[in-house]
Amino acid sequence: MRLNKEQKQKIMNQYGVDRIWSFSRVNVAHNCLQEYIHTYLRHDIPHTDNVYTVFGSEVHDITESLTTKEFDLNTASDAWKQFVKKWEEDPEALHFDTEKIKQSYLGNLTHYFAHTELPQGTKIHTELPVMTKVGGTDVKPKYVFVGYIDTEYIDDDGNVVLIDYKSSSKSSFSKAKLPEKSMQLMLYATGIHQHDKVPFEKIKARFDMMKYVTVHYKQENGKWNTSIQERSIWVSKMQKKLETKLKKAGIDKEESRKLIQIASLANNMDNLPDSVKEQFYITNYYIELELTEEKCQKLLEDIEKRCDELMELESLSEEDQDSFAEVNHRYNPDDYYETHLCSYHTSELFKKKESLLKNVLKPEFSVEENNQDNEMHSLFNDDKEDTTLEELFS
């Protein structure tokens, strides 16, 4: 349930602040300062959707209906298929960059809505607002954040479980990238700790990586092991293990090949002998966050610093804001986020400015009488690393 204007004003009055912050606001500034300036300060560019925000909204709605038990798996699966069909029939719909990306995304999410695990516990909530105080004191915080948890519930062990659903690739949540990716969910967990006095060890915060499953398989020594695979191809990825188990079950090589081919095409093991099937099962793939007092305190300090910097930026004149953004976040035409997803750099305002800039900076060449070579210097030198699509989205 989203807070309305009156409820937000009540919070501001209570803590003596003039703004309710959202993590998305801070994150926009992290991604692109110009986008922050034009979205939050000047309000001169429209919000723009992309294929991932369009699908993400639908994924969120169906998942919420599953969690609240408005949908069962059959209903959710049907709703998803109807949405995809409508999207495919819309000539003006936004599209994925490649057919391979499209097939992977749709295939994995189709499997998710047919086979996902539903939260098991009590006091299950979706879109639950959570407030986190940053800086200052508990009574007089410097900044107040409000966010919304995708799913929250109490498990059988009395833990408060927070789930954030992600339809992005697991490479975006590598060990190196996880600290940045987990800031928002950790901020929510800190808010639960502040408000409800729940110890951090009793809060379980996790990402549900919707495109993947954890495949559990029995090893030859009788112990179980796991493998993380894309949902739409998980059976084919078990081919080597299936060959070994079918051989052990007395099935010849040619028959084994046929059985595995059928199972891979169906992406299930329904056609395999029970003695083989019972050695495999799948569960959702979760990335669990390690929550400690020290880590969450460090998070609050980092977010406070980012807010301080944004307040300083907002105090500058428009000319100085643009100069600051140009120096600290120079436009990179090879960066996927900036060229495809950034509301500012995909706007007509930016395109017009870029066109004018090109005309002003159009180089003029002259040949000197002594025929000495003219030196050409690059106007801009951008060594910003490329960011791939799979690294950017969730």
PDB file of C-alpha atoms in Angstrom, residues 94-259:
ATOM      1  CA  LEU A  94       8.854  -1.813 -27.153  1.00  0.00           C
ATOM      2  CA  HIS A  95      11.183  -4.658 -28.092  1.00  0.00           C
ATOM      3  CA  PHE A  96      14.211  -6.488 -26.752  1.00  0.00           C
ATOM      4  CA  ASP A  97      17.554  -5.783 -28.382  1.00  0.00           C
ATOM      5  CA  THR A  98      17.967  -9.256 -29.838  1.00  0.00           C
ATOM      6  CA  GLU A  99      15.826 -12.322 -30.457  1.00  0.00           C
ATOM      7  CA  LYS A 100      18.148 -14.341 -28.207  1.00  0.00           C
ATOM      8  CA  ILE A 101      17.610 -11.972 -25.261  1.00  0.00           C
ATOM      9  CA  LYS A 102      13.865 -12.039 -25.871  1.00  0.00           C
ATOM     10  CA  GLN A 103      13.625 -15.843 -25.998  1.00  0.00           C
ATOM     11  CA  SER A 104      15.741 -16.230 -22.879  1.00  0.00           C
ATOM     12  CA  TYR A 105      13.764 -13.661 -20.894  1.00  0.00           C
ATOM     13  CA  LEU A 106      10.329 -14.937 -21.925  1.00  0.00           C
ATOM     14  CA  GLY A 107      11.256 -18.601 -21.603  1.00  0.00           C
ATOM     15  CA  ASN A 108      12.661 -18.228 -18.118  1.00  0.00           C
ATOM     16  CA  LEU A 109       9.783 -16.118 -16.806  1.00  0.00           C
ATOM     17  CA  THR A 110       7.218 -18.459 -18.371  1.00  0.00           C
ATOM     18  CA  HIS A 111       8.776 -21.318 -16.407  1.00  0.00           C
ATOM     19  CA  TYR A 112       8.862 -19.189 -13.243  1.00  0.00           C
ATOM     20  CA  PHE A 113       5.121 -18.506 -13.202  1.00  0.00           C
ATOM     21  CA  ALA A 114       4.357 -22.178 -13.790  1.00  0.00           C
ATOM     22  CA  HIS A 115       6.742 -23.584 -11.158  1.00  0.00           C
ATOM     23  CA  THR A 116       7.749 -20.951  -8.590  1.00  0.00           C
ATOM     24  CA  GLU A 117       7.592 -21.595  -4.855  1.00  0.00           C
ATOM     25  CA  LEU A 118       5.112 -19.519  -2.896  1.00  0.00           C
ATOM     26  CA  PRO A 119       6.098 -17.956   0.453  1.00  0.00           C
ATOM     27  CA  GLN A 120       5.287 -20.235   3.375  1.00  0.00           C
ATOM     28  CA  GLY A 121       4.669 -18.456   6.645  1.00  0.00           C
ATOM     29  CA  THR A 122       2.406 -16.029   8.463  1.00  0.00           C
ATOM     30  CA  LYS A 123       1.688 -12.320   8.239  1.00  0.00           C
ATOM     31  CA  ILE A 124       2.404 -12.252   4.517  1.00  0.00           C
ATOM     32  CA  HIS A 125       2.414  -8.732   3.066  1.00  0.00           C
ATOM     33  CA  THR A 126       3.182  -7.235  -0.341  1.00  0.00           C
ATOM     34  CA  GLU A 127       4.250  -3.678  -1.096  1.00  0.00           C
ATOM     35  CA  LEU A 128       4.602  -3.002   2.618  1.00  0.00           C
ATOM     36  CA  PRO A 129       5.928   0.530   3.282  1.00  0.00           C
ATOM     37  CA  VAL A 130       9.038   0.728   5.445  1.00  0.00           C
ATOM     38  CA  MET A 131      10.669   3.860   6.822  1.00  0.00           C
ATOM     39  CA  THR A 132      14.394   4.160   7.487  1.00  0.00           C
ATOM     40  CA  LYS A 133      16.071   7.014   9.340  1.00  0.00           C
ATOM     41  CA  VAL A 134      19.485   8.046   8.020  1.00  0.00           C
ATOM     42  CA  GLY A 135      21.949  10.232   9.937  1.00  0.00           C
ATOM     43  CA  GLY A 136      21.157  12.544  12.836  1.00  0.00           C
ATOM     44  CA  THR A 137      19.439  10.908  15.791  1.00  0.00           C
ATOM     45  CA  ASP A 138      16.550   8.539  16.205  1.00  0.00           C
ATOM     46  CA  VAL A 139      14.305  11.436  17.245  1.00  0.00           C
ATOM     47  CA  LYS A 140      15.719  13.956  14.778  1.00  0.00           C
ATOM     48  CA  PRO A 141      17.056  12.105  11.710  1.00  0.00           C
ATOM     49  CA  LYS A 142      18.910  13.956   8.989  1.00  0.00           C
ATOM     50  CA  TYR A 143      17.125  12.121   6.177  1.00  0.00           C
ATOM     51  CA  VAL A 144      14.003   9.961   6.125  1.00  0.00           C
ATOM     52  CA  PHE A 145      13.577   7.250   3.497  1.00  0.00           C
ATOM     53  CA  VAL A 146      10.378   5.400   2.624  1.00  0.00           C
ATOM     54  CA  GLY A 147      10.393   2.316   0.436  1.00  0.00           C
ATOM     55  CA  TYR A 148       8.182  -0.651  -0.355  1.00  0.00           C
ATOM     56  CA  ILE A 149       9.108  -4.289   0.211  1.00  0.00           C
ATOM     57  CA  ASP A 150       7.987  -6.684  -2.518  1.00  0.00           C
ATOM     58  CA  THR A 151       7.145  -9.438  -0.037  1.00  0.00           C
ATOM     59  CA  GLU A 152       7.485  -9.727   3.738  1.00  0.00           C
ATOM     60  CA  TYR A 153       6.426 -12.597   5.980  1.00  0.00           C
ATOM     61  CA  ILE A 154       7.290 -14.492   9.164  1.00  0.00           C
ATOM     62  CA  ASP A 155       8.739 -17.969   8.589  1.00  0.00           C
ATOM     63  CA  ASP A 156       8.369 -21.047  10.800  1.00  0.00           C
ATOM     64  CA  ASP A 157      11.469 -20.081  12.801  1.00  0.00           C
ATOM     65  CA  GLY A 158      10.112 -16.628  13.611  1.00  0.00           C
ATOM     66  CA  ASN A 159      12.395 -14.821  11.184  1.00  0.00           C
ATOM     67  CA  VAL A 160      11.210 -11.743   9.297  1.00  0.00           C
ATOM     68  CA  VAL A 161      11.772 -12.623   5.641  1.00  0.00           C
ATOM     69  CA  LEU A 162      12.127  -9.880   3.026  1.00  0.00           C
ATOM     70  CA  ILE A 163      12.044 -10.824  -0.662  1.00  0.00           C
ATOM     71  CA  ASP A 164      13.038  -8.621  -3.588  1.00  0.00           C
ATOM     72  CA  TYR A 165      12.134 -10.117  -6.980  1.00  0.00           C
ATOM     73  CA  LYS A 166      14.728  -9.755  -9.745  1.00  0.00           C
ATOM     74  CA  SER A 167      14.325 -10.732 -13.378  1.00  0.00           C
ATOM     75  CA  SER A 168      17.891  -9.761 -14.277  1.00  0.00           C
ATOM     76  CA  SER A 169      20.880 -12.023 -14.853  1.00  0.00           C
ATOM     77  CA  LYS A 170      22.859 -13.447 -11.966  1.00  0.00           C
ATOM     78  CA  SER A 171      26.032 -11.937 -13.432  1.00  0.00           C
ATOM     79  CA  SER A 172      24.641  -8.577 -12.306  1.00  0.00           C
ATOM     80  CA  PHE A 173      24.738  -9.897  -8.749  1.00  0.00           C
ATOM     81  CA  SER A 174      28.271 -11.223  -8.708  1.00  0.00           C
ATOM     82  CA  LYS A 175      30.330 -11.031  -5.533  1.00  0.00           C
ATOM     83  CA  ALA A 176      31.911  -7.780  -6.706  1.00  0.00           C
ATOM     84  CA  LYS A 177      28.601  -6.148  -7.663  1.00  0.00           C
ATOM     85  CA  LEU A 178      26.439  -7.434  -4.808  1.00  0.00           C
ATOM     86  CA  PRO A 179      27.290  -4.658  -2.295  1.00  0.00           C
ATOM     87  CA  GLU A 180      25.920  -1.976  -4.646  1.00  0.00           C
ATOM     88  CA  LYS A 181      22.980  -4.098  -5.803  1.00  0.00           C
ATOM     89  CA  SER A 182      21.930  -4.948  -2.249  1.00  0.00           C
ATOM     90  CA  MET A 183      21.860  -1.390  -0.859  1.00  0.00           C
ATOM     91  CA  GLN A 184      18.117  -0.906  -1.282  1.00  0.00           C
ATOM     92  CA  LEU A 185      17.126  -4.217   0.306  1.00  0.00           C
ATOM     93  CA  MET A 186      19.585  -3.676   3.160  1.00  0.00           C
ATOM     94  CA  LEU A 187      18.092  -0.216   3.687  1.00  0.00           C
ATOM     95  CA  TYR A 188      14.648  -1.827   4.068  1.00  0.00           C
ATOM     96  CA  ALA A 189      16.033  -4.420   6.488  1.00  0.00           C
ATOM     97  CA  THR A 190      17.592  -1.614   8.528  1.00  0.00           C
ATOM     98  CA  GLY A 191      14.218   0.121   8.627  1.00  0.00           C
ATOM     99  CA  ILE A 192      12.586  -3.055   9.979  1.00  0.00           C
ATOM    100  CA  HIS A 193      15.316  -3.213  12.625  1.00  0.00           C
ATOM    101  CA  GLN A 194      14.793   0.438  13.587  1.00  0.00           C
ATOM    102  CA  HIS A 195      10.999   0.392  13.690  1.00  0.00           C
ATOM    103  CA  ASP A 196      10.189  -3.081  15.031  1.00  0.00           C
ATOM    104  CA  LYS A 197      13.392  -3.618  17.049  1.00  0.00           C
ATOM    105  CA  VAL A 198      13.988  -6.926  15.269  1.00  0.00           C
ATOM    106  CA  PRO A 199      17.588  -8.153  15.718  1.00  0.00           C
ATOM    107  CA  PHE A 200      19.505  -8.348  12.456  1.00  0.00           C
ATOM    108  CA  GLU A 201      20.064 -12.066  12.957  1.00  0.00           C
ATOM    109  CA  LYS A 202      16.273 -12.545  12.863  1.00  0.00           C
ATOM    110  CA  ILE A 203      15.885 -10.705   9.531  1.00  0.00           C
ATOM    111  CA  LYS A 204      16.377 -12.739   6.354  1.00  0.00           C
ATOM    112  CA  ALA A 205      16.766 -10.577   3.241  1.00  0.00           C
ATOM    113  CA  ARG A 206      16.995 -12.302  -0.118  1.00  0.00           C
ATOM    114  CA  PHE A 207      16.753 -11.766  -3.862  1.00  0.00           C
ATOM    115  CA  ASP A 208      14.497 -14.149  -5.750  1.00  0.00           C
ATOM    116  CA  MET A 209      16.426 -14.516  -9.030  1.00  0.00           C
ATOM    117  CA  MET A 210      13.407 -15.299 -11.175  1.00  0.00           C
ATOM    118  CA  LYS A 211      15.246 -16.433 -14.317  1.00  0.00           C
ATOM    119  CA  TYR A 212      17.054 -19.250 -12.523  1.00  0.00           C
ATOM    120  CA  VAL A 213      16.497 -22.430 -10.534  1.00  0.00           C
ATOM    121  CA  THR A 214      18.638 -24.265  -8.038  1.00  0.00           C
ATOM    122  CA  VAL A 215      18.940 -27.816  -9.381  1.00  0.00           C
ATOM    123  CA  HIS A 216      19.421 -30.356  -6.592  1.00  0.00           C
ATOM    124  CA  TYR A 217      20.959 -33.647  -7.742  1.00  0.00           C
ATOM    125  CA  LYS A 218      22.209 -36.729  -5.938  1.00  0.00           C
ATOM    126  CA  GLN A 219      25.870 -37.550  -6.414  1.00  0.00           C
ATOM    127  CA  GLU A 220      27.216 -41.063  -6.827  1.00  0.00           C
ATOM    128  CA  ASN A 221      28.343 -41.034  -3.180  1.00  0.00           C
ATOM    129  CA  GLY A 222      24.730 -40.501  -2.133  1.00  0.00           C
ATOM    130  CA  LYS A 223      25.181 -36.868  -1.079  1.00  0.00           C
ATOM    131  CA  TRP A 224      23.184 -34.018  -2.616  1.00  0.00           C
ATOM    132  CA  ASN A 225      24.752 -31.149  -4.526  1.00  0.00           C
ATOM    133  CA  THR A 226      23.354 -28.108  -6.340  1.00  0.00           C
ATOM    134  CA  SER A 227      23.773 -26.297  -9.647  1.00  0.00           C
ATOM    135  CA  ILE A 228      22.328 -22.912 -10.691  1.00  0.00           C
ATOM    136  CA  GLN A 229      20.783 -22.976 -14.162  1.00  0.00           C
ATOM    137  CA  GLU A 230      18.481 -20.906 -16.354  1.00  0.00           C
ATOM    138  CA  ARG A 231      14.914 -22.094 -15.897  1.00  0.00           C
ATOM    139  CA  SER A 232      14.098 -22.630 -19.576  1.00  0.00           C
ATOM    140  CA  ILE A 233      17.052 -24.986 -20.216  1.00  0.00           C
ATOM    141  CA  TRP A 234      17.756 -26.564 -16.842  1.00  0.00           C
ATOM    142  CA  VAL A 235      17.130 -30.164 -17.990  1.00  0.00           C
ATOM    143  CA  SER A 236      19.465 -29.942 -20.994  1.00  0.00           C
ATOM    144  CA  LYS A 237      22.174 -28.582 -18.690  1.00  0.00           C
ATOM    145  CA  MET A 238      21.942 -31.821 -16.691  1.00  0.00           C
ATOM    146  CA  GLN A 239      22.708 -33.956 -19.761  1.00  0.00           C
ATOM    147  CA  LYS A 240      26.057 -35.354 -18.563  1.00  0.00           C
ATOM    148  CA  LYS A 241      24.648 -36.279 -15.186  1.00  0.00           C
ATOM    149  CA  LEU A 242      21.592 -37.868 -16.800  1.00  0.00           C
ATOM    150  CA  GLU A 243      23.783 -39.950 -19.107  1.00  0.00           C
ATOM    151  CA  THR A 244      25.637 -41.327 -16.097  1.00  0.00           C
ATOM    152  CA  LYS A 245      22.486 -42.118 -14.143  1.00  0.00           C
ATOM    153  CA  LEU A 246      20.659 -43.699 -17.086  1.00  0.00           C
ATOM    154  CA  LYS A 247      23.663 -45.884 -17.810  1.00  0.00           C
ATOM    155  CA  LYS A 248      23.736 -46.974 -14.184  1.00  0.00           C
ATOM    156  CA  ALA A 249      20.004 -47.776 -14.494  1.00  0.00           C
ATOM    157  CA  GLY A 250      20.851 -50.243 -17.285  1.00  0.00           C
ATOM    158  CA  ILE A 251      19.638 -48.160 -20.240  1.00  0.00           C
ATOM    159  CA  ASP A 252      21.743 -48.410 -23.402  1.00  0.00           C
ATOM    160  CA  LYS A 253      23.413 -45.381 -24.995  1.00  0.00           C
ATOM    161  CA  GLU A 254      20.982 -44.932 -27.901  1.00  0.00           C
ATOM    162  CA  GLU A 255      17.856 -45.182 -25.737  1.00  0.00           C
ATOM    163  CA  SER A 256      19.476 -42.849 -23.204  1.00  0.00           C
ATOM    164  CA  ARG A 257      20.105 -40.294 -25.954  1.00  0.00           C
ATOM    165  CA  LYS A 258      16.457 -40.369 -27.004  1.00  0.00           C
ATOM    166  CA  LEU A 259      15.177 -40.070 -23.440  1.00  0.00           C
TER     167      LEU A 259
END
